[in-house]
PDB file of C-alpha atoms in Angstrom:
ATOM      1  CA  MET E1018      -2.840  -3.410 -61.328  1.00 42.00           C
ATOM      2  CA  SER E1019      -1.574  -6.002 -63.788  1.00 50.00           C
ATOM      3  CA  ASP E1020       2.139  -6.283 -64.578  1.00 51.00           C
ATOM      4  CA  PRO E1021       2.639  -6.298 -68.399  1.00 51.00           C
ATOM      5  CA  ILE E1022       5.783  -8.430 -68.132  1.00 48.00           C
ATOM      6  CA  PHE E1023       4.895 -11.039 -65.558  1.00 48.00           C
ATOM      7  CA  GLY E1024       1.131 -11.040 -65.815  1.00 49.00           C
ATOM      8  CA  GLY E1025      -1.502 -10.921 -63.108  1.00 49.00           C
ATOM      9  CA  PRO E1026      -1.396  -8.936 -59.886  1.00 42.00           C
ATOM     10  CA  SER E1027       0.349 -11.760 -58.009  1.00 47.00           C
ATOM     11  CA  GLY E1028       3.273 -11.783 -60.433  1.00 57.00           C
ATOM     12  CA  LEU E1029       3.618 -14.902 -62.544  1.00 84.00           C
ATOM     13  CA  THR E1030       0.693 -16.391 -64.422  1.00 90.00           C
ATOM     14  CA  LEU E1031      -0.005 -20.117 -64.329  1.00 92.00           C
ATOM     15  CA  ALA E1032       1.206 -20.424 -67.917  1.00 91.00           C
ATOM     16  CA  ASN E1033       4.495 -18.691 -67.028  1.00 92.00           C
ATOM     17  CA  LYS E1034       4.942 -20.920 -63.985  1.00 93.00           C
ATOM     18  CA  ILE E1035       4.535 -24.018 -66.180  1.00 93.00           C
ATOM     19  CA  THR E1036       7.082 -22.618 -68.662  1.00 93.00           C
ATOM     20  CA  ILE E1037       9.570 -21.905 -65.867  1.00 94.00           C
ATOM     21  CA  THR E1038       9.046 -25.450 -64.553  1.00 95.00           C
ATOM     22  CA  ARG E1039       9.890 -26.725 -68.063  1.00 95.00           C
ATOM     23  CA  ILE E1040      13.153 -24.750 -67.966  1.00 96.00           C
ATOM     24  CA  VAL E1041      14.011 -26.091 -64.498  1.00 96.00           C
ATOM     25  CA  ALA E1042      13.341 -29.656 -65.723  1.00 97.00           C
ATOM     26  CA  ILE E1043      16.048 -29.395 -68.418  1.00 97.00           C
ATOM     27  CA  PRO E1044      19.125 -29.810 -66.197  1.00 97.00           C
ATOM     28  CA  VAL E1045      17.301 -32.569 -64.319  1.00 97.00           C
ATOM     29  CA  PHE E1046      16.722 -34.352 -67.653  1.00 97.00           C
ATOM     30  CA  VAL E1047      20.400 -33.968 -68.579  1.00 97.00           C
ATOM     31  CA  VAL E1048      21.593 -35.331 -65.205  1.00 97.00           C
ATOM     32  CA  LEU E1049      19.205 -38.276 -65.541  1.00 97.00           C
ATOM     33  CA  MET E1050      20.552 -38.964 -69.018  1.00 95.00           C
ATOM     34  CA  ILE E1051      24.220 -38.878 -68.044  1.00 95.00           C
ATOM     35  CA  THR E1052      23.867 -41.023 -64.923  1.00 95.00           C
ATOM     36  CA  ASP E1053      22.930 -44.654 -64.583  1.00 90.00           C
ATOM     37  CA  THR E1054      19.249 -43.797 -64.245  1.00 94.00           C
ATOM     38  CA  PRO E1055      16.936 -46.224 -66.039  1.00 96.00           C
ATOM     39  CA  ARG E1056      16.175 -44.733 -69.453  1.00 94.00           C
ATOM     40  CA  TRP E1057      12.410 -44.653 -68.902  1.00 96.00           C
ATOM     41  CA  ILE E1058      12.803 -41.953 -66.241  1.00 97.00           C
ATOM     42  CA  PRO E1059      14.454 -39.251 -68.434  1.00 96.00           C
ATOM     43  CA  VAL E1060      12.214 -40.298 -71.349  1.00 96.00           C
ATOM     44  CA  THR E1061       9.180 -39.734 -69.147  1.00 97.00           C
ATOM     45  CA  LEU E1062      10.510 -36.357 -67.987  1.00 97.00           C
ATOM     46  CA  PHE E1063      11.248 -35.321 -71.584  1.00 97.00           C
ATOM     47  CA  THR E1064       7.755 -36.408 -72.695  1.00 96.00           C
ATOM     48  CA  LEU E1065       6.108 -34.488 -69.848  1.00 96.00           C
ATOM     49  CA  THR E1066       8.191 -31.415 -70.656  1.00 95.00           C
ATOM     50  CA  VAL E1067       7.134 -31.596 -74.302  1.00 94.00           C
ATOM     51  CA  LEU E1068       3.473 -32.053 -73.356  1.00 93.00           C
ATOM     52  CA  THR E1069       3.543 -29.106 -70.970  1.00 92.00           C
ATOM     53  CA  ASP E1070       4.766 -26.978 -73.897  1.00 88.00           C
ATOM     54  CA  ALA E1071       1.311 -27.393 -75.395  1.00 88.00           C
ATOM     55  CA  LEU E1072      -0.344 -26.992 -71.999  1.00 91.00           C
ATOM     56  CA  ASP E1073       1.213 -23.634 -71.120  1.00 88.00           C
ATOM     57  CA  GLY E1074       0.255 -22.217 -74.513  1.00 85.00           C
ATOM     58  CA  PHE E1075      -3.303 -23.506 -74.159  1.00 89.00           C
ATOM     59  CA  ILE E1076      -3.633 -22.022 -70.669  1.00 91.00           C
ATOM     60  CA  ALA E1077      -2.170 -18.696 -71.758  1.00 87.00           C
ATOM     61  CA  ARG E1078      -4.637 -18.411 -74.664  1.00 87.00           C
ATOM     62  CA  THR E1079      -7.774 -19.684 -72.962  1.00 91.00           C
ATOM     63  CA  ARG E1080      -7.200 -17.763 -69.700  1.00 90.00           C
ATOM     64  CA  LYS E1081      -5.981 -14.673 -71.539  1.00 87.00           C
ATOM     65  CA  GLN E1082      -2.680 -14.925 -69.638  1.00 83.00           C
ATOM     66  CA  GLN E1083      -0.387 -14.094 -72.558  1.00 84.00           C
ATOM     67  CA  THR E1084       2.491 -11.932 -71.320  1.00 86.00           C
ATOM     68  CA  GLU E1085       5.738 -10.557 -72.715  1.00 83.00           C
ATOM     69  CA  LEU E1086       7.577 -12.855 -70.331  1.00 85.00           C
ATOM     70  CA  GLY E1087       5.703 -15.862 -71.702  1.00 85.00           C
ATOM     71  CA  ARG E1088       6.374 -14.830 -75.299  1.00 83.00           C
ATOM     72  CA  PHE E1089      10.067 -14.773 -74.444  1.00 84.00           C
ATOM     73  CA  LEU E1090      10.312 -17.807 -72.138  1.00 88.00           C
ATOM     74  CA  ASP E1091       8.200 -20.284 -74.113  1.00 89.00           C
ATOM     75  CA  PRO E1092      10.406 -20.467 -77.215  1.00 88.00           C
ATOM     76  CA  LEU E1093      13.494 -20.220 -74.989  1.00 90.00           C
ATOM     77  CA  ALA E1094      12.341 -23.291 -73.050  1.00 93.00           C
ATOM     78  CA  ASP E1095      11.834 -25.187 -76.327  1.00 92.00           C
ATOM     79  CA  LYS E1096      15.286 -24.231 -77.620  1.00 93.00           C
ATOM     80  CA  LEU E1097      17.054 -25.082 -74.360  1.00 95.00           C
ATOM     81  CA  LEU E1098      15.284 -28.433 -74.082  1.00 96.00           C
ATOM     82  CA  LEU E1099      16.005 -29.422 -77.665  1.00 96.00           C
ATOM     83  CA  ILE E1100      19.624 -28.257 -77.661  1.00 96.00           C
ATOM     84  CA  ALA E1101      20.259 -30.132 -74.387  1.00 96.00           C
ATOM     85  CA  ALA E1102      18.450 -33.276 -75.562  1.00 97.00           C
ATOM     86  CA  MET E1103      20.212 -33.341 -78.928  1.00 96.00           C
ATOM     87  CA  LEU E1104      23.607 -32.803 -77.282  1.00 97.00           C
ATOM     88  CA  VAL E1105      23.075 -35.632 -74.784  1.00 96.00           C
ATOM     89  CA  LEU E1106      21.839 -37.897 -77.612  1.00 96.00           C
ATOM     90  CA  ALA E1107      24.896 -37.016 -79.710  1.00 97.00           C
ATOM     91  CA  LEU E1108      27.300 -37.582 -76.812  1.00 95.00           C
ATOM     92  CA  HIS E1109      25.676 -40.979 -76.208  1.00 94.00           C
ATOM     93  CA  HIS E1110      26.082 -41.775 -79.939  1.00 95.00           C
ATOM     94  CA  MET E1111      22.326 -42.136 -80.312  1.00 95.00           C
ATOM     95  CA  ILE E1112      22.262 -39.531 -83.114  1.00 96.00           C
ATOM     96  CA  PRO E1113      25.050 -38.189 -85.321  1.00 96.00           C
ATOM     97  CA  PHE E1114      26.887 -35.225 -83.795  1.00 97.00           C
ATOM     98  CA  TRP E1115      26.345 -33.128 -86.899  1.00 97.00           C
ATOM     99  CA  VAL E1116      22.566 -33.261 -86.237  1.00 97.00           C
ATOM    100  CA  TRP E1117      23.109 -31.403 -82.961  1.00 96.00           C
ATOM    101  CA  VAL E1118      25.333 -28.904 -84.787  1.00 97.00           C
ATOM    102  CA  VAL E1119      22.572 -28.167 -87.321  1.00 97.00           C
ATOM    103  CA  VAL E1120      19.962 -27.665 -84.583  1.00 96.00           C
ATOM    104  CA  LEU E1121      22.301 -25.480 -82.534  1.00 96.00           C
ATOM    105  CA  SER E1122      23.457 -23.461 -85.542  1.00 96.00           C
ATOM    106  CA  ARG E1123      19.884 -22.519 -86.502  1.00 94.00           C
ATOM    107  CA  ASP E1124      19.163 -21.297 -82.988  1.00 92.00           C
ATOM    108  CA  ILE E1125      22.417 -19.351 -82.800  1.00 94.00           C
ATOM    109  CA  ILE E1126      21.638 -17.689 -86.165  1.00 92.00           C
ATOM    110  CA  ILE E1127      18.144 -16.750 -84.939  1.00 88.00           C
ATOM    111  CA  ALA E1128      19.510 -15.372 -81.637  1.00 88.00           C
ATOM    112  CA  LEU E1129      22.267 -13.388 -83.367  1.00 90.00           C
ATOM    113  CA  GLY E1130      19.803 -12.031 -85.936  1.00 86.00           C
ATOM    114  CA  TRP E1131      17.360 -10.987 -83.209  1.00 84.00           C
ATOM    115  CA  THR E1132      20.203  -9.269 -81.328  1.00 85.00           C
ATOM    116  CA  LEU E1133      21.374  -7.482 -84.490  1.00 86.00           C
ATOM    117  CA  ILE E1134      17.866  -6.231 -85.263  1.00 82.00           C
ATOM    118  CA  TYR E1135      17.451  -5.098 -81.673  1.00 81.00           C
ATOM    119  CA  ILE E1136      20.742  -3.180 -81.729  1.00 85.00           C
ATOM    120  CA  LEU E1137      20.131  -1.552 -85.111  1.00 83.00           C
ATOM    121  CA  LYS E1138      16.390  -0.913 -84.844  1.00 78.00           C
ATOM    122  CA  GLY E1139      15.956  -0.416 -81.107  1.00 77.00           C
ATOM    123  CA  SER E1140      13.392  -3.196 -80.799  1.00 72.00           C
ATOM    124  CA  ALA E1141      12.972  -6.684 -82.088  1.00 69.00           C
ATOM    125  CA  THR E1142       9.919  -8.847 -81.838  1.00 71.00           C
ATOM    126  CA  VAL E1143      10.419 -12.403 -82.949  1.00 67.00           C
ATOM    127  CA  GLU E1144       7.090 -13.817 -84.030  1.00 75.00           C
ATOM    128  CA  PRO E1145       7.137 -17.583 -84.388  1.00 78.00           C
ATOM    129  CA  SER E1146       6.464 -18.624 -87.976  1.00 84.00           C
ATOM    130  CA  TRP E1147       4.528 -21.692 -88.972  1.00 89.00           C
ATOM    131  CA  GLN E1148       7.841 -23.107 -90.269  1.00 91.00           C
ATOM    132  CA  GLY E1149       9.369 -22.566 -86.830  1.00 89.00           C
ATOM    133  CA  LYS E1150       6.450 -24.316 -85.132  1.00 91.00           C
ATOM    134  CA  VAL E1151       6.680 -27.254 -87.523  1.00 95.00           C
ATOM    135  CA  THR E1152      10.426 -27.423 -86.882  1.00 95.00           C
ATOM    136  CA  THR E1153       9.886 -27.538 -83.114  1.00 94.00           C
ATOM    137  CA  VAL E1154       7.391 -30.403 -83.497  1.00 94.00           C
ATOM    138  CA  CYS E1155       9.780 -32.253 -85.834  1.00 97.00           C
ATOM    139  CA  GLN E1156      12.712 -31.769 -83.457  1.00 97.00           C
ATOM    140  CA  MET E1157      10.725 -32.904 -80.424  1.00 96.00           C
ATOM    141  CA  THR E1158       9.413 -35.947 -82.286  1.00 96.00           C
ATOM    142  CA  PHE E1159      12.891 -36.881 -83.530  1.00 97.00           C
ATOM    143  CA  ALA E1160      14.450 -36.437 -80.063  1.00 97.00           C
ATOM    144  CA  LEU E1161      11.760 -38.567 -78.451  1.00 96.00           C
ATOM    145  CA  ALA E1162      12.184 -41.262 -81.096  1.00 97.00           C
ATOM    146  CA  ALA E1163      15.941 -41.281 -80.494  1.00 97.00           C
ATOM    147  CA  LEU E1164      15.443 -41.372 -76.723  1.00 96.00           C
ATOM    148  CA  VAL E1165      13.255 -44.471 -76.956  1.00 95.00           C
ATOM    149  CA  ALA E1166      15.742 -46.029 -79.389  1.00 91.00           C
ATOM    150  CA  ALA E1167      13.316 -46.249 -82.280  1.00 91.00           C
ATOM    151  CA  PRO E1168      14.480 -48.514 -85.085  1.00 93.00           C
ATOM    152  CA  ALA E1169      16.698 -46.927 -87.743  1.00 91.00           C
ATOM    153  CA  SER E1170      13.941 -47.479 -90.314  1.00 94.00           C
ATOM    154  CA  TRP E1171      11.918 -44.866 -88.383  1.00 94.00           C
ATOM    155  CA  LEU E1172      14.690 -42.710 -86.994  1.00 95.00           C
ATOM    156  CA  LEU E1173      16.478 -41.934 -90.281  1.00 96.00           C
ATOM    157  CA  PRO E1174      13.369 -40.606 -92.088  1.00 97.00           C
ATOM    158  CA  LEU E1175      12.424 -38.598 -88.966  1.00 97.00           C
ATOM    159  CA  GLN E1176      15.964 -37.227 -88.861  1.00 97.00           C
ATOM    160  CA  ASN E1177      15.853 -36.211 -92.543  1.00 97.00           C
ATOM    161  CA  ILE E1178      12.462 -34.524 -92.150  1.00 97.00           C
ATOM    162  CA  MET E1179      13.631 -32.744 -89.001  1.00 97.00           C
ATOM    163  CA  ILE E1180      16.853 -31.527 -90.653  1.00 98.00           C
ATOM    164  CA  ALA E1181      14.938 -30.274 -93.706  1.00 97.00           C
ATOM    165  CA  ALA E1182      12.422 -28.432 -91.489  1.00 97.00           C
ATOM    166  CA  THR E1183      15.275 -26.962 -89.393  1.00 96.00           C
ATOM    167  CA  ILE E1184      17.047 -25.651 -92.487  1.00 96.00           C
ATOM    168  CA  VAL E1185      13.872 -24.290 -94.104  1.00 96.00           C
ATOM    169  CA  SER E1186      12.803 -22.449 -90.946  1.00 94.00           C
ATOM    170  CA  GLY E1187      16.328 -21.127 -90.417  1.00 93.00           C
ATOM    171  CA  VAL E1188      16.390 -19.720 -93.950  1.00 94.00           C
ATOM    172  CA  ASP E1189      12.903 -18.267 -93.407  1.00 92.00           C
ATOM    173  CA  TYR E1190      14.020 -16.472 -90.231  1.00 89.00           C
ATOM    174  CA  VAL E1191      17.069 -15.080 -92.070  1.00 90.00           C
ATOM    175  CA  ILE E1192      14.851 -13.787 -94.907  1.00 90.00           C
ATOM    176  CA  VAL E1193      12.353 -12.222 -92.506  1.00 87.00           C
ATOM    177  CA  GLY E1194      15.169 -10.693 -90.438  1.00 84.00           C
ATOM    178  CA  SER E1195      16.909  -9.319 -93.519  1.00 86.00           C
ATOM    179  CA  ARG E1196      13.656  -7.724 -94.623  1.00 86.00           C
ATOM    180  CA  ARG E1197      13.226  -6.085 -91.215  1.00 82.00           C
ATOM    181  CA  LEU E1198      16.751  -4.694 -91.412  1.00 81.00           C
ATOM    182  CA  THR E1199      16.371  -3.284 -94.929  1.00 84.00           C
ATOM    183  CA  THR E1200      12.728  -2.146 -94.967  1.00 79.00           C
ATOM    184  CA  GLY E1201      11.733  -2.007 -91.327  1.00 64.00           C
ATOM    185  CA  THR E1202       8.778  -4.400 -91.869  1.00 59.00           C
TER     186      THR E1202
END
Protein backbone atom coordinates (compact mmCIF):
# COMPACT_ATOMS: atom_id res chain seq x y z
CA MET A 1 0.00 0.00 0.00
CA SER A 2 1.28 3.46 -0.87
CA ASP A 3 1.91 6.03 1.85
CA PRO A 4 0.18 9.35 0.91
CA ILE A 5 2.78 11.42 2.78
CA PHE A 6 6.05 9.79 1.86
CA GLY A 7 5.14 8.11 -1.40
CA GLY A 8 5.80 4.59 -2.60
CA PRO A 9 5.70 1.41 -0.56
CA SER A 10 9.38 1.72 0.40
CA GLY A 11 8.84 5.13 2.00
CA LEU A 12 10.52 8.03 0.25
CA THR A 13 10.26 8.58 -3.48
CA LEU A 14 13.32 9.39 -5.57
CA ALA A 15 12.08 12.97 -5.94
CA ASN A 16 11.74 13.32 -2.15
CA LYS A 17 15.22 11.86 -1.62
CA ILE A 18 16.67 14.44 -4.00
CA THR A 19 14.84 17.23 -2.17
CA ILE A 20 16.11 16.00 1.20
CA THR A 21 19.64 15.88 -0.24
CA ARG A 22 19.19 19.52 -1.28
CA ILE A 23 18.26 20.42 2.30
CA VAL A 24 21.27 18.51 3.69
CA ALA A 25 23.54 20.35 1.22
CA ILE A 26 22.58 23.77 2.65
CA PRO A 27 24.67 23.66 5.85
CA VAL A 28 27.55 22.18 3.84
CA PHE A 29 27.31 25.14 1.45
CA VAL A 30 27.31 27.60 4.38
CA VAL A 31 30.36 25.95 6.00
CA LEU A 32 32.19 26.01 2.67
CA MET A 33 31.37 29.70 2.27
CA ILE A 34 32.54 30.73 5.75
CA THR A 35 35.79 28.76 5.66
CA ASP A 36 38.85 29.24 3.49
CA THR A 37 37.52 26.84 0.88
CA PRO A 38 38.20 27.94 -2.69
CA ARG A 39 35.11 29.78 -3.93
CA TRP A 40 34.51 27.43 -6.87
CA ILE A 41 33.60 24.61 -4.48
CA PRO A 42 30.61 26.29 -2.76
CA VAL A 43 29.61 27.85 -6.09
CA THR A 44 29.54 24.38 -7.64
CA LEU A 45 27.52 22.99 -4.72
CA PHE A 46 25.06 25.90 -4.94
CA THR A 47 24.70 25.38 -8.70
CA LEU A 48 24.10 21.65 -8.30
CA THR A 49 21.55 22.32 -5.57
CA VAL A 50 19.70 24.76 -7.81
CA LEU A 51 19.77 22.34 -10.74
CA THR A 52 18.45 19.48 -8.62
CA ASP A 53 15.49 21.71 -7.75
CA ALA A 54 14.36 21.33 -11.36
CA LEU A 55 15.34 17.66 -11.39
CA ASP A 56 13.25 16.60 -8.39
CA GLY A 57 10.20 18.37 -9.80
CA PHE A 58 10.70 16.75 -13.20
CA ILE A 59 11.07 13.29 -11.64
CA ALA A 60 8.02 13.78 -9.41
CA ARG A 61 5.85 14.77 -12.39
CA THR A 62 7.11 12.26 -14.95
CA ARG A 63 7.17 9.30 -12.54
CA LYS A 64 3.93 10.36 -10.88
CA GLN A 65 5.75 10.56 -7.54
CA GLN A 66 4.13 13.77 -6.30
CA THR A 67 3.50 13.50 -2.55
CA GLU A 68 2.34 15.78 0.25
CA LEU A 69 5.84 15.55 1.69
CA GLY A 70 7.33 16.72 -1.61
CA ARG A 71 4.84 19.58 -1.89
CA PHE A 72 6.00 20.72 1.54
CA LEU A 73 9.74 20.01 1.31
CA ASP A 74 10.43 21.36 -2.19
CA PRO A 75 9.55 25.01 -1.49
CA LEU A 76 11.07 24.68 1.98
CA ALA A 77 14.38 23.58 0.42
CA ASP A 78 14.28 26.58 -1.93
CA LYS A 79 13.57 29.01 0.91
CA LEU A 80 16.25 27.58 3.20
CA LEU A 81 18.86 27.60 0.42
CA LEU A 82 18.10 31.15 -0.65
CA ILE A 83 17.89 32.57 2.87
CA ALA A 84 21.20 30.89 3.79
CA ALA A 85 22.91 31.98 0.56
CA MET A 86 21.71 35.58 0.83
CA LEU A 87 22.77 35.76 4.49
CA VAL A 88 26.26 34.46 3.74
CA LEU A 89 26.55 36.85 0.79
CA ALA A 90 25.43 39.76 2.97
CA LEU A 91 27.83 38.84 5.77
CA HIS A 92 30.66 38.68 3.22
CA HIS A 93 29.60 42.13 1.94
CA MET A 94 28.93 40.68 -1.51
CA ILE A 95 25.35 42.00 -1.46
CA PRO A 96 23.73 44.72 0.63
CA PHE A 97 22.37 43.42 3.95
CA TRP A 98 18.94 44.93 3.25
CA VAL A 99 18.58 42.57 0.26
CA TRP A 100 18.71 39.60 2.64
CA VAL A 101 16.18 41.33 4.90
CA VAL A 102 13.74 41.73 1.98
CA VAL A 103 14.09 38.07 0.97
CA LEU A 104 13.74 36.87 4.57
CA SER A 105 10.79 39.18 5.29
CA ARG A 106 8.77 37.85 2.35
CA ASP A 107 9.30 34.27 3.48
CA ILE A 108 8.42 35.10 7.08
CA ILE A 109 5.23 36.84 5.93
CA ILE A 110 4.28 33.80 3.82
CA ALA A 111 5.01 31.38 6.69
CA LEU A 112 3.06 33.47 9.21
CA GLY A 113 0.15 33.85 6.80
CA TRP A 114 0.07 30.10 6.14
CA THR A 115 0.12 29.45 9.90
CA LEU A 116 -2.68 31.95 10.52
CA ILE A 117 -4.85 30.41 7.80
CA TYR A 118 -4.16 26.95 9.20
CA ILE A 119 -5.11 28.01 12.73
CA LEU A 120 -8.27 29.85 11.69
CA LYS A 121 -9.47 27.56 8.91
CA GLY A 122 -8.17 24.18 10.06
CA SER A 123 -6.20 23.59 6.88
CA ALA A 124 -3.96 25.59 4.63
CA THR A 125 -2.66 24.57 1.26
CA VAL A 126 -0.07 26.90 -0.19
CA GLU A 127 -0.11 26.58 -3.94
CA PRO A 128 2.92 28.15 -5.59
CA SER A 129 1.90 31.03 -7.84
CA TRP A 130 3.63 31.90 -11.09
CA GLN A 131 4.89 35.05 -9.34
CA GLY A 132 6.43 32.88 -6.62
CA LYS A 133 8.11 30.65 -9.19
CA VAL A 134 9.49 33.67 -11.06
CA THR A 135 10.74 35.07 -7.76
CA THR A 136 12.56 31.83 -6.93
CA VAL A 137 14.27 31.84 -10.33
CA CYS A 138 15.22 35.52 -9.92
CA GLN A 139 16.57 34.92 -6.41
CA MET A 140 18.59 31.88 -7.50
CA THR A 141 19.99 33.75 -10.51
CA PHE A 142 20.92 36.78 -8.41
CA ALA A 143 22.54 34.64 -5.69
CA LEU A 144 24.57 32.71 -8.26
CA ALA A 145 25.66 35.94 -9.95
CA ALA A 146 26.76 37.34 -6.59
CA LEU A 147 28.57 34.10 -5.72
CA VAL A 148 30.62 34.24 -8.91
CA ALA A 149 31.28 37.95 -8.32
CA ALA A 150 29.55 39.12 -11.48
CA PRO A 151 30.35 42.71 -12.41
CA ALA A 152 28.19 45.41 -10.83
CA SER A 153 26.82 46.26 -14.28
CA TRP A 154 25.11 42.83 -14.22
CA LEU A 155 24.55 42.40 -10.52
CA LEU A 156 22.67 45.65 -9.85
CA PRO A 157 20.01 45.11 -12.55
CA LEU A 158 19.62 41.47 -11.41
CA GLN A 159 19.26 42.69 -7.84
CA ASN A 160 16.59 45.23 -8.82
CA ILE A 161 14.63 42.67 -10.83
CA MET A 162 14.89 40.14 -8.00
CA ILE A 163 13.76 42.66 -5.38
CA ALA A 164 10.80 43.73 -7.54
CA ALA A 165 9.79 40.09 -8.12
CA THR A 166 10.16 39.34 -4.39
CA ILE A 167 7.91 42.27 -3.43
CA VAL A 168 5.31 41.51 -6.11
CA SER A 169 5.06 37.84 -5.14
CA GLY A 170 4.94 38.74 -1.44
CA VAL A 171 2.05 41.12 -2.06
CA ASP A 172 0.33 38.47 -4.20
CA TYR A 173 0.59 35.87 -1.41
CA VAL A 174 -0.83 38.41 1.08
CA ILE A 175 -3.78 39.14 -1.24
CA VAL A 176 -4.48 35.45 -1.85
CA GLY A 177 -4.15 34.69 1.88
CA SER A 178 -6.46 37.56 2.82
CA ARG A 179 -9.03 36.29 0.35
CA ARG A 180 -8.85 32.80 1.87
CA LEU A 181 -9.39 34.25 5.33
CA THR A 182 -12.37 36.40 4.36
CA THR A 183 -14.12 34.24 1.76
CA GLY A 184 -12.67 30.79 2.26
CA THR A 185 -11.54 30.54 -1.40
